[in-house]
Structures are given as C-alpha cells and as structure tokens.
C-alpha cells in the first residue's frame, strides 16, 4: 500500500504540483490506474459541482475553456462514462501515461507501485490528413 | 452633342406635326442612346418634353404604353418607358396607365440598397403619389437611401421629402421596434432624432430634444431608447439584394436611420444618468465599428456620437465605459475622440491621462479583491472572479449552495437580480480590457509609488484579480502575490516599499526567469497574459552587422487583412494597400515614452496580373521587409503601395533623418517591438497554412512556403527543442526518435520521417516528400488534457505526429494512408 502521485504535464513543459491517491495494491493494471484517477476526480467534482470540470478527458456536452471544461448545464458527471472516454482516449493516443520515467502503452500491463511512484499524464492532439 | 440637339429638335417637330405617338418611339431610342441616363445635357430633352401642353403629353403617354407592350421592347426599353411615362404624365389627370407594371418595378427597387439618382426612378414614385396611392415602406426606404447620394440633383431629394411615412426606414429591427410607438409625441421625437446630421449637437438641438423627452417622461424615454439601441446591428428584417461590387449591405446600417441613431445617442446623454445608459452607449460604439466586407467599420459616425454622448455624461459609469473603449477601439478617428474625452476629464480633475484610466476602473460592487456577497432576502448571492470570468453562485437561507437562482429572489428582488447579472457581464468585459491595458504597460514603462499601486492595482477589487497574478518589481526586488501577501522568490513576505514597476523578463537572467516560472507553477498561478513566459528578442549578430535595420522578419508573405487588424490591435498605425497608383507610409508604432517610432516595411503583392486582389481593389497579400527605428518626430517615410523604395517625405527644406542604430534601442523596446512583428508573421503568414503547399496560383509562393515551413528555428521552436530533448527518452517510441538540427527524426515501419520543430511540417526521407497531416479541427473523439495554462500547442502536435508515424502500420485514416 502506498500513495501514488498523479502529475499532469503540459506541452509547455510545466507540471502540476501533483496530487496523491491512496492505493492499497502493490501491483495494478494501467486500465485500473486510469479508472481510479477518473473516479477520484469525478467524485471531487460531483461533491462541489463547480462550473468548470478539471479532469483528464472532456465529458460529453461540455465546452473547452482555459483550465478545464465548462458544463453547458450544471449536472453530475457519470464516472463510468468518463472512464470509458478516458480508456478510449488512451487507446487512440489522446494522452500518454508515464510511470516513473517510462511510458506505458498497454492497458493490461501491470505496474509496480512502489512508494512515491509518480504517474504522469501528457496530452496529445488528434490528427487527420490534409 | 449633336445627337442631343437632334432629339430636342425632334420633339418640337413631332409636336408641330402632331406625330406624338411616334415621339414616344423616338424618346425610347434616345433612352437607348443615353443608356437611360437623362443627366447632363440630356436634361434639356426632358425639359423640352415637359413644355408640351397636357393633351399632347397625354398622347405621348399613350404612345409609351403602346411601345411598352410592343414585341420588340426589351427589359431596358420597358424600364425607360415606365420612367418616361412618369415624367410626361406629371400633373395630368390620374389615369390607369401601366400601374401594375410600375408597381412590379417598384417592388424590384425595394429590394435594392439604393439606386443611382440618374436612373430617374423618382418619376415612378411621383406617378404613384399622383394616383393617390401610398408608397410601400420598403420603397420609401430605398428612395431615402438613394437621395443621400443625389449630387447635383434636386428632383430625387424633393420626392424623398414628400415621403414622410413611416418616420424611420423599415428593414432594421431597432427601427421597426421604434415605429411601434405610434403616439404623436413619439413621432415628433423620432422626427427630431433624424435631424442629427452634424458632428455634434447644437444647443438648440439639445433644447428641443430635452423638451420632447420631458413631454413623454424621461424614464420612459430612456427605457424605450435603451430597448431600441439593444437591437442595433441585428440582422435585417428583410434582406437586400447585394449588387456586384456592392459592400455587404445587409450587415451595414441603413444610412438614413443612422442619423436617428446618432440623435438617440445624444438624447441619452441629456437624460438623468443611469448605469444602463453607459452600458448601452458602449455597446453601440463597438457594434458601430464592427467591420463589414467592402465597407470597413459599419458606421463611424454613430460610433463617434456614442463617444460624444458618453463624454457628456458626468457619471463614474460613463467614465469607466470611456476608459474601457479606449483599450478596445482601434478605428483611428473614434480612438482620437476617446483620447480627447479622457484627456478632458483628466484635465478637469488635475490628473494625468494614465491616472484617469487607472481611477476609471469601477469595482462593480466587489467588496474585496474578486469577491462580493449580496444578501437578497433569505438568500445570498456570491459574485466571484475566477480567471478572466465573473461567476455568480447562490446560497439558500441555511447557507447551502443551490444551483439555480432561488425562486424568492426572482419574485421579490427582480431588479437587483437584473443588476447583478449585468455586473457579471460588465466585469467580464472590463477584465479583458484591463488585461490588455496591463499588457501595454511594458512599453509605457510606468512606475507607481507603493501606496498608490496597492490601492489602484494590487488591492483594487477588480484589477487586483489580475495584478495578483502578475510579477512586480518593488524597489528592485521581484515579487509575486501568493498566500495572502507579496512574496519574493524564496517566499519571504514583503510588506512595504517605495517604487513599483511591472516585471519584464528582458531585465533578468535566464536562471531567474526560469525560477520565477517554477514559482508561479508551485503556487498554481495562471497569468492573465504572457509575462513570465514572454518571449524575449535580443539583438542578434546579423542585426549588429546591418546596424540600422533588422532583417529578421523580412521576405515573408502575409495575408493583408489579417495583418491589418492585428497591427491595429497591437497599437500600430497602418493603411490597407490598394492596387492603385498611390503611396502610403509603412506600418508604424509610436513609442512616445521613448521618443521612438518603429516601422515595419511592407509592400502589396497582387500577382503578375493583379488577380490577387479583392473586389474593392485591395491587395490580398503583402511582402515584408525591414524593421527600423526612427526618432518619433522624424519625417514620415512613404512608398508606392505596390512596392518600391521607401523615401522620406521632406517638407520645407528639412534634412532627412537617419534610422537609429539598433544597438541604441533599449532592449525592452526592441524586444517588445520585434515580438509584435513576430506575432504578425506567425499569425498572418501564408507559410503556416498547410493548404498553401502548392505555392498558390502558378506556385509563385512555393519557395517561400517551403522555407517558412522548414527553415531556421525561431525563439519558441528553440524552447520546444529543449523540452523534447528532456521528454523523448521517457517515451515508448524513444528508440525510434532522434533530434537533429531543426528536425525530430522518426523511424516508422514504412518510411523514416522528419518533423520540423518550428512549423510541425513533415517530410519523408530521403526524398523530402511533403506529408500533409493536420490537427483535427473539431475532434469528436474523446480528448485529453488539463492545462495549468495554455500550453504550446505546436509541441503537442509534433508529439502526436511522432507517436502516429512511429507506428505507421497502424494508420487507418485514408487521407493519410494515401500519402504514404
């Protein structure tokens, strides 16, 4: 059991201070790690329902604003649906996950969570041919 | 000339012979000869015709009817017949000749913005009036608009004057709303508004307007006028047909109604002050300066009337609105008026112009920095500034947050609720205006005494929300605001000082700048504009060699209209280059605080056959040249719009003034000016538009486009390179990536690619084939991303491209596959 630090890194090179999440297991699949992160941030949002959701992926029917996503109508966010979106984004290169200094690419990959493990999320953009 | 005389003689001859039906045929022939244009010497022909006795003219009229129906008559001849019929039947007894046809032509006219006075359509109207029929309001509107441009002609304005109903032109939502007031006192008021044709109201105009408003009750008038003005600029209630080379008439103001708008703005300033008044006038000014294709700003006259009105109102709200507009308005004429109004207010109060702008920022009811609580009955409203937005939240009687406005508030406090909601909007607008003003303070090089600064910036309820997210220099020590007080880099609190400046990175060592960036991140501070991350432009060796000019941003191809609006927004003076034989000064920015003027030399580029110009003859694109600095009072440089050397325009035997050596320009000024120019190139260059890879028509920009997309790295690309260097080893694709020079090389299974670090463009190696992949504009796919502040999108694009290309066997998008 230990605290895993979640850090959001942006492409301008800055890092968020990071926030800790208590995780009982010593090994966890990437899929589960993402799910826990999403559940945690959705739970925090639903407790306070501020106007802007700051989370890993954009919920449905929201507008992208600086520092998050604005909800068109205030409502609770469904953590299951949000996890589904996050897993799809991961599969489609919507964001990268670095555990420690290494990128993980498979959802089923099991990772060791030693004390103070840092998990970094890095955002990418969708591309098309022009 | 001989021909005109021929027709004059013919009229006399035909009349003497009694061949009046034939005369009709001759007149139509004349109309063909003059293209229906009875102006100039041709007027004499019509005058001769009118001298004929009524019964003769009646027979000519019959002849015209016959001609109208004859088989040979085409549309032009028929139109001429209708107009001539209107002329010859003047003061004849009413007769039902071609009435339906005339009405159908009038209907056509009603869908036009205006017609040329030489077309003599007023004769159709006269014929209608003679028949005792009212003219349709839409026709009235067209006639009135046309009469505004009837030079050297009295007939059309005379006819237009007879059309007194309705008092305003239909077609605009605000006017139609105003026309719903039918009482005689309202009519009188509207009629008086239309007499606002001068630049400023006379004492007499004011007196009469005040009397008319008094008769109706000033509160009632204010409410109505504010309701009407809120509708100004809405889409027309019916569309007009846009003729060839005609501006976008459907987005323009009706020029006849515009006078009334001017009057209404003046009228508002005569009524007792009210917060809605200043708000409404501010919106009117901005909406009147909105640009319309082929016309420019919609209606500067109305905008200026709005400014004049605000300047006349002695209220805090009006002053705040003036100060806000001063940061937003770029149209020179109106900007000057705003400047004069603020200057006048400053003189009256014995303050400097800068100080008046600082003092003019209202708190909008905020009681502490970025926050206020209002009790409305049992409920509490919390007004908070978050980022650059104001947010209103509600708590019920027991203090619990509720999502919607409590019903009791809606019921019992409707007026206060309305005011609160308006305050939210005002705060949003003012925040963006203040943020822009603060951004401009770098070049103003202002200093404040510590106490003044705390009051007007750090502790100001509204400005404080911005000032507390910026870095400042207090007596030489850099400080930011965190955890309730000013703190140094080591988080030591700082509580007093004497002199304060706005912090700029150019004065500081790179290590210190980076340390402050970290500090901001640690305290999770989002800056309202780039300050700690501001790009710094230092003098280069190349510029030391060229001495008096910088070629850093030369030889780019820019989209002219985009450049023009960017330049205005950043405080540069510029003139749109038209493809005509004319000269213009270069885009320039005055820096009065430094006694300098910066110039960016450009020229129009219309292509070989001038095909790259707009309908109104404006160049679509510009070519760029040097950046130079001159003393602010040096004579202006001028060059031909289509290119050629800039030369100094010397008056009264004055000596030419040399450009200043770049090494003598203060680093802050050089950096900020080059930053502006980099912005112009970065945004308006055709080089960053992937659709230009073929170089445009005849490929003449191909070479430019390629060098832009794959050339040397600029400042921001260099930073990007450093970040990638740190990031790539951590990625799963690390063994497939190498950073070399200006490119990130990515080894895929199908090919090897290189991605340019400046533009994000991709070339396939070894043959350097261009691969066009662009960010999806409206991604429906789930998107990730939490940004502590806006990140470098280009880096995200480069990384995304690298990830995709490293695994190029997995690409399924046919638009990309087809290129591999």
PDB file of N, CA and C in Angstrom, chain B residues 231-285:
ATOM      1  N   UNK B 231     -31.107  46.596 -30.019  1.00  0.00           N
ATOM      2  CA  UNK B 231     -31.401  45.818 -31.231  1.00  0.00           C
ATOM      3  C   UNK B 231     -30.544  46.250 -32.419  1.00  0.00           C
ATOM      4  N   UNK B 232     -29.757  47.311 -32.217  1.00  0.00           N
ATOM      5  CA  UNK B 232     -28.946  47.831 -33.330  1.00  0.00           C
ATOM      6  C   UNK B 232     -27.910  46.787 -33.731  1.00  0.00           C
ATOM      7  N   UNK B 233     -27.781  46.583 -35.035  1.00  0.00           N
ATOM      8  CA  UNK B 233     -26.779  45.634 -35.516  1.00  0.00           C
ATOM      9  C   UNK B 233     -27.324  44.222 -35.659  1.00  0.00           C
ATOM     10  N   UNK B 234     -28.587  44.016 -35.265  1.00  0.00           N
ATOM     11  CA  UNK B 234     -29.197  42.703 -35.501  1.00  0.00           C
ATOM     12  C   UNK B 234     -29.384  42.502 -37.009  1.00  0.00           C
ATOM     13  N   UNK B 235     -29.521  41.255 -37.450  1.00  0.00           N
ATOM     14  CA  UNK B 235     -29.728  41.033 -38.885  1.00  0.00           C
ATOM     15  C   UNK B 235     -30.965  41.776 -39.377  1.00  0.00           C
ATOM     16  N   UNK B 236     -30.942  42.225 -40.618  1.00  0.00           N
ATOM     17  CA  UNK B 236     -32.072  42.960 -41.180  1.00  0.00           C
ATOM     18  C   UNK B 236     -33.346  42.100 -41.153  1.00  0.00           C
ATOM     19  N   UNK B 237     -34.487  42.782 -41.063  1.00  0.00           N
ATOM     20  CA  UNK B 237     -35.749  42.034 -41.031  1.00  0.00           C
ATOM     21  C   UNK B 237     -36.084  41.489 -42.418  1.00  0.00           C
ATOM     22  N   UNK B 238     -35.586  42.133 -43.463  1.00  0.00           N
ATOM     23  CA  UNK B 238     -35.644  41.507 -44.798  1.00  0.00           C
ATOM     24  C   UNK B 238     -34.339  41.828 -45.505  1.00  0.00           C
ATOM     25  N   UNK B 239     -33.873  40.880 -46.292  1.00  0.00           N
ATOM     26  CA  UNK B 239     -32.558  41.040 -46.927  1.00  0.00           C
ATOM     27  C   UNK B 239     -32.647  41.902 -48.175  1.00  0.00           C
ATOM     28  N   UNK B 240     -31.576  42.618 -48.429  1.00  0.00           N
ATOM     29  CA  UNK B 240     -31.479  43.375 -49.674  1.00  0.00           C
ATOM     30  C   UNK B 240     -30.631  42.571 -50.649  1.00  0.00           C
ATOM     31  N   UNK B 241     -30.867  42.815 -51.946  1.00  0.00           N
ATOM     32  CA  UNK B 241     -30.031  42.117 -52.929  1.00  0.00           C
ATOM     33  C   UNK B 241     -28.686  42.815 -52.999  1.00  0.00           C
ATOM     34  N   UNK B 242     -27.616  42.009 -52.941  1.00  0.00           N
ATOM     35  CA  UNK B 242     -26.287  42.618 -52.969  1.00  0.00           C
ATOM     36  C   UNK B 242     -25.798  42.663 -54.400  1.00  0.00           C
ATOM     37  N   UNK B 243     -25.626  43.876 -54.913  1.00  0.00           N
ATOM     38  CA  UNK B 243     -25.190  44.039 -56.296  1.00  0.00           C
ATOM     39  C   UNK B 243     -23.716  43.741 -56.441  1.00  0.00           C
ATOM     40  N   UNK B 244     -23.275  43.614 -57.682  1.00  0.00           N
ATOM     41  CA  UNK B 244     -21.868  43.377 -57.943  1.00  0.00           C
ATOM     42  C   UNK B 244     -21.061  44.568 -57.446  1.00  0.00           C
ATOM     43  N   UNK B 245     -19.918  44.323 -56.829  1.00  0.00           N
ATOM     44  CA  UNK B 245     -19.040  45.354 -56.276  1.00  0.00           C
ATOM     45  C   UNK B 245     -19.694  46.147 -55.152  1.00  0.00           C
ATOM     46  N   UNK B 246     -20.880  45.729 -54.720  1.00  0.00           N
ATOM     47  CA  UNK B 246     -21.520  46.447 -53.624  1.00  0.00           C
ATOM     48  C   UNK B 246     -21.041  45.852 -52.313  1.00  0.00           C
ATOM     49  N   UNK B 247     -20.829  46.688 -51.271  1.00  0.00           N
ATOM     50  CA  UNK B 247     -20.421  46.106 -49.988  1.00  0.00           C
ATOM     51  C   UNK B 247     -21.536  45.223 -49.428  1.00  0.00           C
ATOM     52  N   UNK B 248     -21.229  44.576 -48.303  1.00  0.00           N
ATOM     53  CA  UNK B 248     -22.200  43.686 -47.673  1.00  0.00           C
ATOM     54  C   UNK B 248     -23.302  44.529 -47.041  1.00  0.00           C
ATOM     55  N   UNK B 249     -24.261  44.973 -47.897  1.00  0.00           N
ATOM     56  CA  UNK B 249     -25.269  45.937 -47.456  1.00  0.00           C
ATOM     57  C   UNK B 249     -26.171  45.396 -46.356  1.00  0.00           C
ATOM     58  N   UNK B 250     -26.264  44.077 -46.254  1.00  0.00           N
ATOM     59  CA  UNK B 250     -27.158  43.519 -45.237  1.00  0.00           C
ATOM     60  C   UNK B 250     -26.572  43.599 -43.839  1.00  0.00           C
ATOM     61  N   UNK B 251     -25.248  43.782 -43.736  1.00  0.00           N
ATOM     62  CA  UNK B 251     -24.631  43.919 -42.424  1.00  0.00           C
ATOM     63  C   UNK B 251     -24.376  45.382 -42.079  1.00  0.00           C
ATOM     64  N   UNK B 252     -24.545  46.257 -43.061  1.00  0.00           N
ATOM     65  CA  UNK B 252     -24.300  47.685 -42.812  1.00  0.00           C
ATOM     66  C   UNK B 252     -25.527  48.310 -42.145  1.00  0.00           C
ATOM     67  N   UNK B 253     -25.342  49.508 -41.602  1.00  0.00           N
ATOM     68  CA  UNK B 253     -26.504  50.239 -41.074  1.00  0.00           C
ATOM     69  C   UNK B 253     -27.231  50.894 -42.240  1.00  0.00           C
ATOM     70  N   UNK B 254     -28.540  51.091 -42.076  1.00  0.00           N
ATOM     71  CA  UNK B 254     -29.274  51.898 -43.045  1.00  0.00           C
ATOM     72  C   UNK B 254     -28.806  53.340 -42.865  1.00  0.00           C
ATOM     73  N   UNK B 255     -28.221  53.944 -43.911  1.00  0.00           N
ATOM     74  CA  UNK B 255     -27.616  55.271 -43.710  1.00  0.00           C
ATOM     75  C   UNK B 255     -28.637  56.343 -43.313  1.00  0.00           C
ATOM     76  N   UNK B 256     -29.888  56.166 -43.718  1.00  0.00           N
ATOM     77  CA  UNK B 256     -30.910  57.155 -43.352  1.00  0.00           C
ATOM     78  C   UNK B 256     -31.218  57.037 -41.855  1.00  0.00           C
ATOM     79  N   UNK B 257     -31.388  55.805 -41.385  1.00  0.00           N
ATOM     80  CA  UNK B 257     -31.668  55.591 -39.970  1.00  0.00           C
ATOM     81  C   UNK B 257     -30.474  55.942 -39.095  1.00  0.00           C
ATOM     82  N   UNK B 258     -29.277  55.895 -39.681  1.00  0.00           N
ATOM     83  CA  UNK B 258     -28.070  56.137 -38.889  1.00  0.00           C
ATOM     84  C   UNK B 258     -28.111  57.526 -38.245  1.00  0.00           C
ATOM     85  N   UNK B 259     -28.683  58.503 -38.950  1.00  0.00           N
ATOM     86  CA  UNK B 259     -28.801  59.830 -38.352  1.00  0.00           C
ATOM     87  C   UNK B 259     -29.639  59.776 -37.080  1.00  0.00           C
ATOM     88  N   UNK B 260     -30.716  58.986 -37.151  1.00  0.00           N
ATOM     89  CA  UNK B 260     -31.575  58.873 -35.975  1.00  0.00           C
ATOM     90  C   UNK B 260     -30.822  58.210 -34.826  1.00  0.00           C
ATOM     91  N   UNK B 261     -29.961  57.233 -35.167  1.00  0.00           N
ATOM     92  CA  UNK B 261     -29.172  56.571 -34.126  1.00  0.00           C
ATOM     93  C   UNK B 261     -28.268  57.580 -33.434  1.00  0.00           C
ATOM     94  N   UNK B 262     -27.678  58.442 -34.258  1.00  0.00           N
ATOM     95  CA  UNK B 262     -26.823  59.472 -33.701  1.00  0.00           C
ATOM     96  C   UNK B 262     -27.623  60.350 -32.749  1.00  0.00           C
ATOM     97  N   UNK B 263     -28.828  60.735 -33.184  1.00  0.00           N
ATOM     98  CA  UNK B 263     -29.694  61.554 -32.342  1.00  0.00           C
ATOM     99  C   UNK B 263     -30.047  60.842 -31.040  1.00  0.00           C
ATOM    100  N   UNK B 264     -30.324  59.544 -31.129  1.00  0.00           N
ATOM    101  CA  UNK B 264     -30.723  58.804 -29.933  1.00  0.00           C
ATOM    102  C   UNK B 264     -29.567  58.724 -28.930  1.00  0.00           C
ATOM    103  N   UNK B 265     -28.344  58.590 -29.445  1.00  0.00           N
ATOM    104  CA  UNK B 265     -27.180  58.563 -28.557  1.00  0.00           C
ATOM    105  C   UNK B 265     -27.054  59.903 -27.825  1.00  0.00           C
ATOM    106  N   UNK B 266     -27.183  60.985 -28.583  1.00  0.00           N
ATOM    107  CA  UNK B 266     -27.123  62.323 -27.958  1.00  0.00           C
ATOM    108  C   UNK B 266     -28.228  62.482 -26.921  1.00  0.00           C
ATOM    109  N   UNK B 267     -29.425  62.013 -27.315  1.00  0.00           N
ATOM    110  CA  UNK B 267     -30.586  62.155 -26.438  1.00  0.00           C
ATOM    111  C   UNK B 267     -30.333  61.468 -25.090  1.00  0.00           C
ATOM    112  N   UNK B 268     -29.746  60.275 -25.132  1.00  0.00           N
ATOM    113  CA  UNK B 268     -29.484  59.550 -23.887  1.00  0.00           C
ATOM    114  C   UNK B 268     -28.628  60.368 -22.929  1.00  0.00           C
ATOM    115  N   UNK B 269     -27.673  61.111 -23.498  1.00  0.00           N
ATOM    116  CA  UNK B 269     -26.773  61.870 -22.629  1.00  0.00           C
ATOM    117  C   UNK B 269     -27.470  63.078 -22.001  1.00  0.00           C
ATOM    118  N   UNK B 270     -28.656  63.417 -22.508  1.00  0.00           N
ATOM    119  CA  UNK B 270     -29.402  64.547 -21.924  1.00  0.00           C
ATOM    120  C   UNK B 270     -30.292  64.099 -20.768  1.00  0.00           C
ATOM    121  N   UNK B 271     -30.559  62.795 -20.705  1.00  0.00           N
ATOM    122  CA  UNK B 271     -31.454  62.286 -19.669  1.00  0.00           C
ATOM    123  C   UNK B 271     -30.663  62.056 -18.387  1.00  0.00           C
ATOM    124  N   UNK B 272     -31.334  61.997 -17.237  1.00  0.00           N
ATOM    125  CA  UNK B 272     -30.612  61.769 -15.983  1.00  0.00           C
ATOM    126  C   UNK B 272     -29.764  60.490 -16.063  1.00  0.00           C
ATOM    127  N   UNK B 273     -28.555  60.530 -15.459  1.00  0.00           N
ATOM    128  CA  UNK B 273     -27.623  59.407 -15.573  1.00  0.00           C
ATOM    129  C   UNK B 273     -28.215  58.132 -15.005  1.00  0.00           C
ATOM    130  N   UNK B 274     -27.844  56.990 -15.635  1.00  0.00           N
ATOM    131  CA  UNK B 274     -28.335  55.680 -15.223  1.00  0.00           C
ATOM    132  C   UNK B 274     -27.292  54.672 -15.686  1.00  0.00           C
ATOM    133  N   UNK B 275     -27.009  53.628 -14.884  1.00  0.00           N
ATOM    134  CA  UNK B 275     -25.951  52.686 -15.302  1.00  0.00           C
ATOM    135  C   UNK B 275     -26.210  52.048 -16.669  1.00  0.00           C
ATOM    136  N   UNK B 276     -27.481  51.780 -16.981  1.00  0.00           N
ATOM    137  CA  UNK B 276     -27.793  51.174 -18.287  1.00  0.00           C
ATOM    138  C   UNK B 276     -27.378  52.063 -19.441  1.00  0.00           C
ATOM    139  N   UNK B 277     -27.423  53.379 -19.229  1.00  0.00           N
ATOM    140  CA  UNK B 277     -27.125  54.307 -20.305  1.00  0.00           C
ATOM    141  C   UNK B 277     -25.697  54.120 -20.799  1.00  0.00           C
ATOM    142  N   UNK B 278     -24.730  54.120 -19.865  1.00  0.00           N
ATOM    143  CA  UNK B 278     -23.325  53.994 -20.252  1.00  0.00           C
ATOM    144  C   UNK B 278     -23.085  52.662 -20.940  1.00  0.00           C
ATOM    145  N   UNK B 279     -23.672  51.607 -20.386  1.00  0.00           N
ATOM    146  CA  UNK B 279     -23.538  50.274 -20.953  1.00  0.00           C
ATOM    147  C   UNK B 279     -24.024  50.244 -22.405  1.00  0.00           C
ATOM    148  N   UNK B 280     -25.242  50.787 -22.598  1.00  0.00           N
ATOM    149  CA  UNK B 280     -25.847  50.760 -23.923  1.00  0.00           C
ATOM    150  C   UNK B 280     -25.004  51.530 -24.926  1.00  0.00           C
ATOM    151  N   UNK B 281     -24.512  52.702 -24.517  1.00  0.00           N
ATOM    152  CA  UNK B 281     -23.718  53.514 -25.434  1.00  0.00           C
ATOM    153  C   UNK B 281     -22.410  52.789 -25.788  1.00  0.00           C
ATOM    154  N   UNK B 282     -21.814  52.119 -24.801  1.00  0.00           N
ATOM    155  CA  UNK B 282     -20.576  51.369 -25.057  1.00  0.00           C
ATOM    156  C   UNK B 282     -20.795  50.285 -26.095  1.00  0.00           C
ATOM    157  N   UNK B 283     -21.901  49.568 -25.956  1.00  0.00           N
ATOM    158  CA  UNK B 283     -22.213  48.505 -26.917  1.00  0.00           C
ATOM    159  C   UNK B 283     -22.463  49.106 -28.295  1.00  0.00           C
ATOM    160  N   UNK B 284     -23.153  50.250 -28.319  1.00  0.00           N
ATOM    161  CA  UNK B 284     -23.454  50.907 -29.595  1.00  0.00           C
ATOM    162  C   UNK B 284     -22.149  51.281 -30.309  1.00  0.00           C
ATOM    163  N   UNK B 285     -21.195  51.817 -29.556  1.00  0.00           N
ATOM    164  CA  UNK B 285     -19.922  52.220 -30.156  1.00  0.00           C
ATOM    165  C   UNK B 285     -19.240  50.995 -30.771  1.00  0.00           C
TER     166      UNK B 285
END
